[in-house]
Coordinates of C-alpha atoms in Angstrom, one line a residue:
X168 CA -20.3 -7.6 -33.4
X169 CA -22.7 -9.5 -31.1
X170 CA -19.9 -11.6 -30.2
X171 CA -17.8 -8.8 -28.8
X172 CA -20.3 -7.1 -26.6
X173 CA -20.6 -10.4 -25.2
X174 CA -17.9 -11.4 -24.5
X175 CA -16.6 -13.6 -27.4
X176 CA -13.8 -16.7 -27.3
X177 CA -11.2 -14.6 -29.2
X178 CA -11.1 -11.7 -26.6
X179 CA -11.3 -14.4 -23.8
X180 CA -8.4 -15.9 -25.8
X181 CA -6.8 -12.5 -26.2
X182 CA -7.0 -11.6 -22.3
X183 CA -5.1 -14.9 -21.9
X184 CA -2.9 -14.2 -24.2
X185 CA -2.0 -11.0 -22.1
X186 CA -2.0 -12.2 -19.0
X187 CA 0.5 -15.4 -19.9
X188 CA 2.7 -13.1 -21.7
X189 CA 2.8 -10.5 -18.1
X190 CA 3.5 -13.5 -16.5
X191 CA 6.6 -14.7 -18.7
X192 CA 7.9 -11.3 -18.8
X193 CA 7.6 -10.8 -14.9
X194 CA 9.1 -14.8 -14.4
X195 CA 12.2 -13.3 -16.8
X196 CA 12.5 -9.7 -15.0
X197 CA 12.8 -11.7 -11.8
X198 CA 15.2 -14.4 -12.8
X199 CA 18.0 -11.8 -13.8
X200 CA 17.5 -10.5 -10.3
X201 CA 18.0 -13.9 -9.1
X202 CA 20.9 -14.7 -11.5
X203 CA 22.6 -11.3 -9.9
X204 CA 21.3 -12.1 -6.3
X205 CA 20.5 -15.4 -5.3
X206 CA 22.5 -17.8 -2.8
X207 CA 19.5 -20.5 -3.5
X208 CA 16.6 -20.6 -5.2
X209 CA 14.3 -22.9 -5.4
X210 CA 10.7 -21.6 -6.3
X211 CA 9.6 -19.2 -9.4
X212 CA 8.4 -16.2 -7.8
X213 CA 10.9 -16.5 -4.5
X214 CA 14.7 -16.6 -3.9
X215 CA 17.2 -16.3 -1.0
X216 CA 20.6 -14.7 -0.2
X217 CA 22.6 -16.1 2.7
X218 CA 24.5 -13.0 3.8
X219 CA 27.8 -13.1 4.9
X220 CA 28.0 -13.7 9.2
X221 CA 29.7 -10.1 9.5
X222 CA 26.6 -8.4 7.8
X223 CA 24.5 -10.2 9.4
X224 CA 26.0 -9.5 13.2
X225 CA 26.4 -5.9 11.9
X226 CA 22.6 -5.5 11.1
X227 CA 21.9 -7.5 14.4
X228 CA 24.3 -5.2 16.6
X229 CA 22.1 -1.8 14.8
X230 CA 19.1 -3.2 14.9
X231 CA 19.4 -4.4 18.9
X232 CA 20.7 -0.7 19.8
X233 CA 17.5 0.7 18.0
X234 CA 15.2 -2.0 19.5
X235 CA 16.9 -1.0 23.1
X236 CA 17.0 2.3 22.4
X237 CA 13.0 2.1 22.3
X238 CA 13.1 0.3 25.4
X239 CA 14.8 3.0 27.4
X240 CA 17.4 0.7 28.1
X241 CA 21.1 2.3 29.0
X242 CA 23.0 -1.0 27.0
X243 CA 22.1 -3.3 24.7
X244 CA 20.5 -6.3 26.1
X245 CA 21.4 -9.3 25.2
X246 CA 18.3 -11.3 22.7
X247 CA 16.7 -13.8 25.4
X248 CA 16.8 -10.0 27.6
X249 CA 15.6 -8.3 25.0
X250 CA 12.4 -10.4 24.0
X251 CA 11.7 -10.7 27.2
X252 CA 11.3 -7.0 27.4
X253 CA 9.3 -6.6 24.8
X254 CA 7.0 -9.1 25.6
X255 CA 5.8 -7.4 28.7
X256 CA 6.6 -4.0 26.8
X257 CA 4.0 -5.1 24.4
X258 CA 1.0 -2.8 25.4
X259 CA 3.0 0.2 26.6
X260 CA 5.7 0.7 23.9
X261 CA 4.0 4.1 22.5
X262 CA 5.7 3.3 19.1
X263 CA 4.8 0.0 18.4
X264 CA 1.5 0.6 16.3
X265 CA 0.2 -2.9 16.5
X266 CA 0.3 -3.7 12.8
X267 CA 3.8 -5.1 13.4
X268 CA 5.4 -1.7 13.3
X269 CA 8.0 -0.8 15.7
X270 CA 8.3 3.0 14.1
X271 CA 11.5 5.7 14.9
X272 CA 10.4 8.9 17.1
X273 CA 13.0 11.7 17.6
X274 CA 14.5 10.3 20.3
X275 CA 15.6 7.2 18.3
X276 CA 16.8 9.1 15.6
X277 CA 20.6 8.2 15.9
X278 CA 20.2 4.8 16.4
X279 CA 17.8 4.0 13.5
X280 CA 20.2 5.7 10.7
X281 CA 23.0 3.3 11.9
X282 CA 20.6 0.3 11.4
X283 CA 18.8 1.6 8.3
X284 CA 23.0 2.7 7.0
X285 CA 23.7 -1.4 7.7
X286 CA 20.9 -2.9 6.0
X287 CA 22.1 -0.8 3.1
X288 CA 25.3 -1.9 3.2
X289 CA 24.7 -5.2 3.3
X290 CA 22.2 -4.6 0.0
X291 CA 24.8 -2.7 -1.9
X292 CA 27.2 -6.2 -1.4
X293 CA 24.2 -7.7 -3.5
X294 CA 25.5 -7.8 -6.9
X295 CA 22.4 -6.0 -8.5
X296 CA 23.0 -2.2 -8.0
X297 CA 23.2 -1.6 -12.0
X298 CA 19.9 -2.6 -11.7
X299 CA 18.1 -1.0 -8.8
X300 CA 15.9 1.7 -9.7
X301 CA 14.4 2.6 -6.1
X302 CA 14.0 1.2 -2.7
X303 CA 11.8 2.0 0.3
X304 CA 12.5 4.6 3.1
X305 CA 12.7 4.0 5.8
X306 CA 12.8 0.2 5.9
X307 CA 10.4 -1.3 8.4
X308 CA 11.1 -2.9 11.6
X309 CA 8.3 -5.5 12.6
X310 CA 7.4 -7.1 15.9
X311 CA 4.9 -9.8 15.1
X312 CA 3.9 -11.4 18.0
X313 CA 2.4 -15.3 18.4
X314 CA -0.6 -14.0 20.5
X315 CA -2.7 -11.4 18.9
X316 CA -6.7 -10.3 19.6
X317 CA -8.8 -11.8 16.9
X318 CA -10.1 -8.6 16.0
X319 CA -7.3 -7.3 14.6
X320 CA -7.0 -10.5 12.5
X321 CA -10.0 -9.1 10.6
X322 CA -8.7 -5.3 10.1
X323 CA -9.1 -5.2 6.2
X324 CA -5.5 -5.5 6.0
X325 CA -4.3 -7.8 8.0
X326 CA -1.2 -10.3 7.1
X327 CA -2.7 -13.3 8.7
X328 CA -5.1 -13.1 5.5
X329 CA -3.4 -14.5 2.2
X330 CA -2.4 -12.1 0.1
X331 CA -0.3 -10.0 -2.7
X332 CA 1.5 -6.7 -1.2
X333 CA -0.3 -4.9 -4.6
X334 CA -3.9 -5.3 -3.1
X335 CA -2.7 -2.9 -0.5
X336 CA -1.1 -0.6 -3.0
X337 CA 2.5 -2.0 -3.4
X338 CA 3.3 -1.8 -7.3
X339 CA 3.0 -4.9 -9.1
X340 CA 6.7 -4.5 -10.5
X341 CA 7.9 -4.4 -6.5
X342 CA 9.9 -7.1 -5.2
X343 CA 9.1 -7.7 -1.6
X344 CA 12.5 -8.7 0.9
X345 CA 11.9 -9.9 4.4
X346 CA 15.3 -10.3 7.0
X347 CA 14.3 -12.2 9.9
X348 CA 16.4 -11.1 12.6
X349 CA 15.6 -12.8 16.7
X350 CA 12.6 -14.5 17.8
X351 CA 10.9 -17.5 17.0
X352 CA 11.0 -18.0 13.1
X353 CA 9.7 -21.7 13.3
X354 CA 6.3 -20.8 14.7
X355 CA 5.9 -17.3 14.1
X356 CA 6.5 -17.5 9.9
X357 CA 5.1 -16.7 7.0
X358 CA 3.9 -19.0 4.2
X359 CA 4.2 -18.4 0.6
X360 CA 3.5 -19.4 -2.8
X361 CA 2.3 -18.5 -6.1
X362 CA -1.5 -17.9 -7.8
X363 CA -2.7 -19.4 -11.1
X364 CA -0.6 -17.4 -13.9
X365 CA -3.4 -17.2 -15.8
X366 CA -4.9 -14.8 -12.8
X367 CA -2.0 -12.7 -12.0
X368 CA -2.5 -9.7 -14.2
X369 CA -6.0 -9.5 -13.4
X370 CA -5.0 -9.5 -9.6
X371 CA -2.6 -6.9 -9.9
X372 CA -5.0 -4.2 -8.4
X373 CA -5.6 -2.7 -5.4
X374 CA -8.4 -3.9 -3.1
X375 CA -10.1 -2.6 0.1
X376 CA -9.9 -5.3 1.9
X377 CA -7.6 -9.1 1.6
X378 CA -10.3 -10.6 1.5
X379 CA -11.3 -9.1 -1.7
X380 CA -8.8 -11.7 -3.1
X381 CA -9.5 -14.8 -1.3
X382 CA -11.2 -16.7 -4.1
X383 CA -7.3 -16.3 -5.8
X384 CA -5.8 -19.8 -4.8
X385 CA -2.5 -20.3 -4.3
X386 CA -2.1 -23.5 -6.3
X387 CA 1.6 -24.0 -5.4
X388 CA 2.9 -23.5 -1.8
X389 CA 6.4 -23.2 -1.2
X390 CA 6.3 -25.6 1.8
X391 CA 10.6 -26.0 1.5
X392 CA 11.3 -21.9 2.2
X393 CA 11.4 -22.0 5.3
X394 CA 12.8 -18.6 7.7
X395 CA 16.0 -18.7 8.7
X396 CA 18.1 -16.1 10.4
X397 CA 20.5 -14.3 8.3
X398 CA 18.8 -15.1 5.1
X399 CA 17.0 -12.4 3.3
X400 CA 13.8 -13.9 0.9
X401 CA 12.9 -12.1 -2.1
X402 CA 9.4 -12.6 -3.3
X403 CA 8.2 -11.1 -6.6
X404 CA 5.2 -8.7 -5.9
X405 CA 2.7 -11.4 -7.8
X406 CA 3.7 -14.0 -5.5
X407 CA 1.2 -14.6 -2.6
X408 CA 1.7 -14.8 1.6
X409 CA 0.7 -14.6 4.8
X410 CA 1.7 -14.3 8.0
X411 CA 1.0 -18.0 10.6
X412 CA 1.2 -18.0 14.3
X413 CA 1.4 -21.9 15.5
X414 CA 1.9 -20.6 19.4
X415 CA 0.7 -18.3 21.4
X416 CA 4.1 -17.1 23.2
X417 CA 7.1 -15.9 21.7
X418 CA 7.4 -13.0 18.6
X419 CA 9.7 -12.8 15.5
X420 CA 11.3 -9.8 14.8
X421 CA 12.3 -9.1 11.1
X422 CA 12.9 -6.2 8.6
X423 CA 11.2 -5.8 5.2
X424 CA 11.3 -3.4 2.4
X425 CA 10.4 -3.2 -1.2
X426 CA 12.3 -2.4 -4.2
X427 CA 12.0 -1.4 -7.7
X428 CA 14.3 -2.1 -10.3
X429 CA 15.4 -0.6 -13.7
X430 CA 14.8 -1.7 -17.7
X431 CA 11.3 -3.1 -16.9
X432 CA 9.1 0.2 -18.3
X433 CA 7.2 -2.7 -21.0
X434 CA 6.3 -4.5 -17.7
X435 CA 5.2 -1.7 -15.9
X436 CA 3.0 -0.3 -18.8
X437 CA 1.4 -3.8 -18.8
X438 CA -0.5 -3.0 -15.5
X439 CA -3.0 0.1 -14.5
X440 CA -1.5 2.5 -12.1
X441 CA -2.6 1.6 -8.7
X442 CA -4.9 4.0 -6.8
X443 CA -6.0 4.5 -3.3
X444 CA -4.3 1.7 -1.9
X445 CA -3.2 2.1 2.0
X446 CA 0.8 2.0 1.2
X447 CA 1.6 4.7 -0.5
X448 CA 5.1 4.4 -2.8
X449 CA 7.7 4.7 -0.5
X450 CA 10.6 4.0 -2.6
X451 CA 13.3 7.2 -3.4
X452 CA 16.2 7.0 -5.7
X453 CA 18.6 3.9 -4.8
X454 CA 21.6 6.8 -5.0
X455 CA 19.7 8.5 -2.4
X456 CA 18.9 5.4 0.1
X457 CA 22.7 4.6 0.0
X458 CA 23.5 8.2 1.5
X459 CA 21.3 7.9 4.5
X460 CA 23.6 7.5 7.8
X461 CA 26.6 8.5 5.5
X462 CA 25.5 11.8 3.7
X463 CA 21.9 12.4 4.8
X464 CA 20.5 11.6 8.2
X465 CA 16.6 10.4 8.3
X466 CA 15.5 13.0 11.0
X467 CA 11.8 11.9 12.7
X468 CA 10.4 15.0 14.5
X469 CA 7.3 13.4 16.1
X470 CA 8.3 12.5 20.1
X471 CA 7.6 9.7 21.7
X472 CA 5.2 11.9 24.1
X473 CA 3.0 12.9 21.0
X474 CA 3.3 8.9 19.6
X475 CA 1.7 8.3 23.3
X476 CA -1.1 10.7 22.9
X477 CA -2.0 10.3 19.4
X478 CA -2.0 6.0 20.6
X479 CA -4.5 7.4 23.3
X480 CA -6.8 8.6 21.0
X481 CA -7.2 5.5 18.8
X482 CA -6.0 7.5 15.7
X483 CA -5.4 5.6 12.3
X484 CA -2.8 2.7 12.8
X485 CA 0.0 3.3 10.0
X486 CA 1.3 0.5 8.2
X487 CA 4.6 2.2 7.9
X488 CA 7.2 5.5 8.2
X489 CA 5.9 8.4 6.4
X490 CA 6.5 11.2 8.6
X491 CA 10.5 12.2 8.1
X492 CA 12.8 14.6 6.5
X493 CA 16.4 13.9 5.1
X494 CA 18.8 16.3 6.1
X495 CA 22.3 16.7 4.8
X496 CA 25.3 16.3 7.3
X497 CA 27.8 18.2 4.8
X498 CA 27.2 21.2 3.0

């Protein structure tokens, strides 16, 4: 009985036993995503899809027109025109919320259901829609820029700091895809890599801060996955990353969202519900994130006078779109 209270070799040896078999159960839950998915794959908690060029230019063409769109501009700049703009833009764009977020006001409303209708259609081409269960909405648009005050690389959550999505709230059965889009990929990345397996269950909890996490090594880096335009990356939820600026000038501009897939309830009952974390679930019914731009638009009704105002007031920086209704275009 002693032993127990104290902490005893068997229940050590049990909590091992637990967290190895989350571990083998997550690395199997992931490969039949890859098996469905994958172009290459390389790394255990991280694969790649090469999407076809006419995807790609599609999401490209969208995401420009809701970039320019933004910047007031009448046509759709070309890229070199375009990151120029938004490099002097930087500090007066009132919808870019400085955590990366370059976040749809009712005046961009058309323009970001076509791109959030092409990054869906490019998904659906996947292979993996028996699986899907549920997928963030709206997906998120980020501007990360090479030169950024050192303050904000200190904000509890920053993405300079390594770290798992889940110790911001993300669920731990989430799989994480990034789409870089323009910009400079090379110096403006993000590095990934996996912790101990041993320590993933216990790390699948939310934190108040990254840096709650940083005695969690990453003990293998994936130093070969390299950004490349046109490529989305998958990254299992356990897996950890961070964002790495290696110049000052330029920014990389990229979309992200998180999914959550289906036949994987013994995996989620493995880990405690996640509480108070700063990103909320975002996900809605994968039938229902296919409609938007065909069936349902995503209407935001906040201006980009009030984003001005409420930016002038130093209010809260959101990490992503909350604030929308769906609407249907057919009755």
């Amino acid at each position: 009985m002693e032993g127990l209270l104290t902490g005893s070799p068997i229940l050590k040896q049990s909590d091992n036993e637990n967290a190895i078999a989350f571990s083998r159960l997550g690395d199997r839950l992931f490969d039949e995503l890859a098996d469905k998915i994958a172009t290459r794959r390389q790394y255990r908690l991280l694969f790649e899809h090469t999407l076809k060029p006419e995807l790609f230019q599609h999401i490209q063409v969208a995401a420009a027109n809701y970039i320019c769109a933004c910047l007031n501009s009448p046509i759709i700049l070309s890229e070199a025109e375009m990151l120029e703009q938004l490099l002097k833009a930087r500090n007066t764009l009132p919808n870019y919320t400085g955590t990366g977020l370059l976040a749809p006001k009712r005046e961009h409303t058309l323009e970001f259901n076509l791109l959030q209708k092409s990054i869906a259609e490019a998904f659906y081409q996947l292979g993996a829609n028996d699986v899907i269960d549920a997928v963030d909405l709206p997906v998120n648009l980020r501007m990360v820029y090479g030169k950024t005050d050192v303050e904000k690389t200190r904000l509890p959550f920053a993405s300079s700091k390594c770290h798992s999505d889940v110790w911001a709230g993300v669920p731990a059965d989430a799989t994480v895809v990034v789409l870089p889009l323009f910009g400079d990929i090379n110096d403006i990345t993000i590095e990934a890599g996996e912790m101990p397996r041993e320590m993933e269950l216990q790390a699948m909890r939310v934190m108040s801060d990254f840096d709650q996490g940083r005695d969690i090594p990453m003990v293998v880096s994936y130093t070969e996955a390299q950004l490349q335009h046109g490529t989305m990356y998958f990254n299992d939820a356990r897996g950890l990353h961070q964002t790495v600026r290696r110049k000052t000038e330029g920014l990389r501009i990229s979309i992200d969202f998180r999914f959550r897939r289906k036949f994987n309830e013994a995996y989620r009952a493995m880990v405690a519900p996640n509480i108070g974390g700063v990103e909320a679930d975002m996900s809605v019914p994968y039938k229902d994130w296919l409609k938007v731009g065909k069936e349902t638009l995503i209407v935001f009704d906040e201006t980009v006078e009030e984003a001005k105002q409420k930016r002038n007031t130093k209010a809260p920086v959101p990490l992503y779109n909350r604030d929308y209704r769906l609407v249907n275009m057919f009755d």
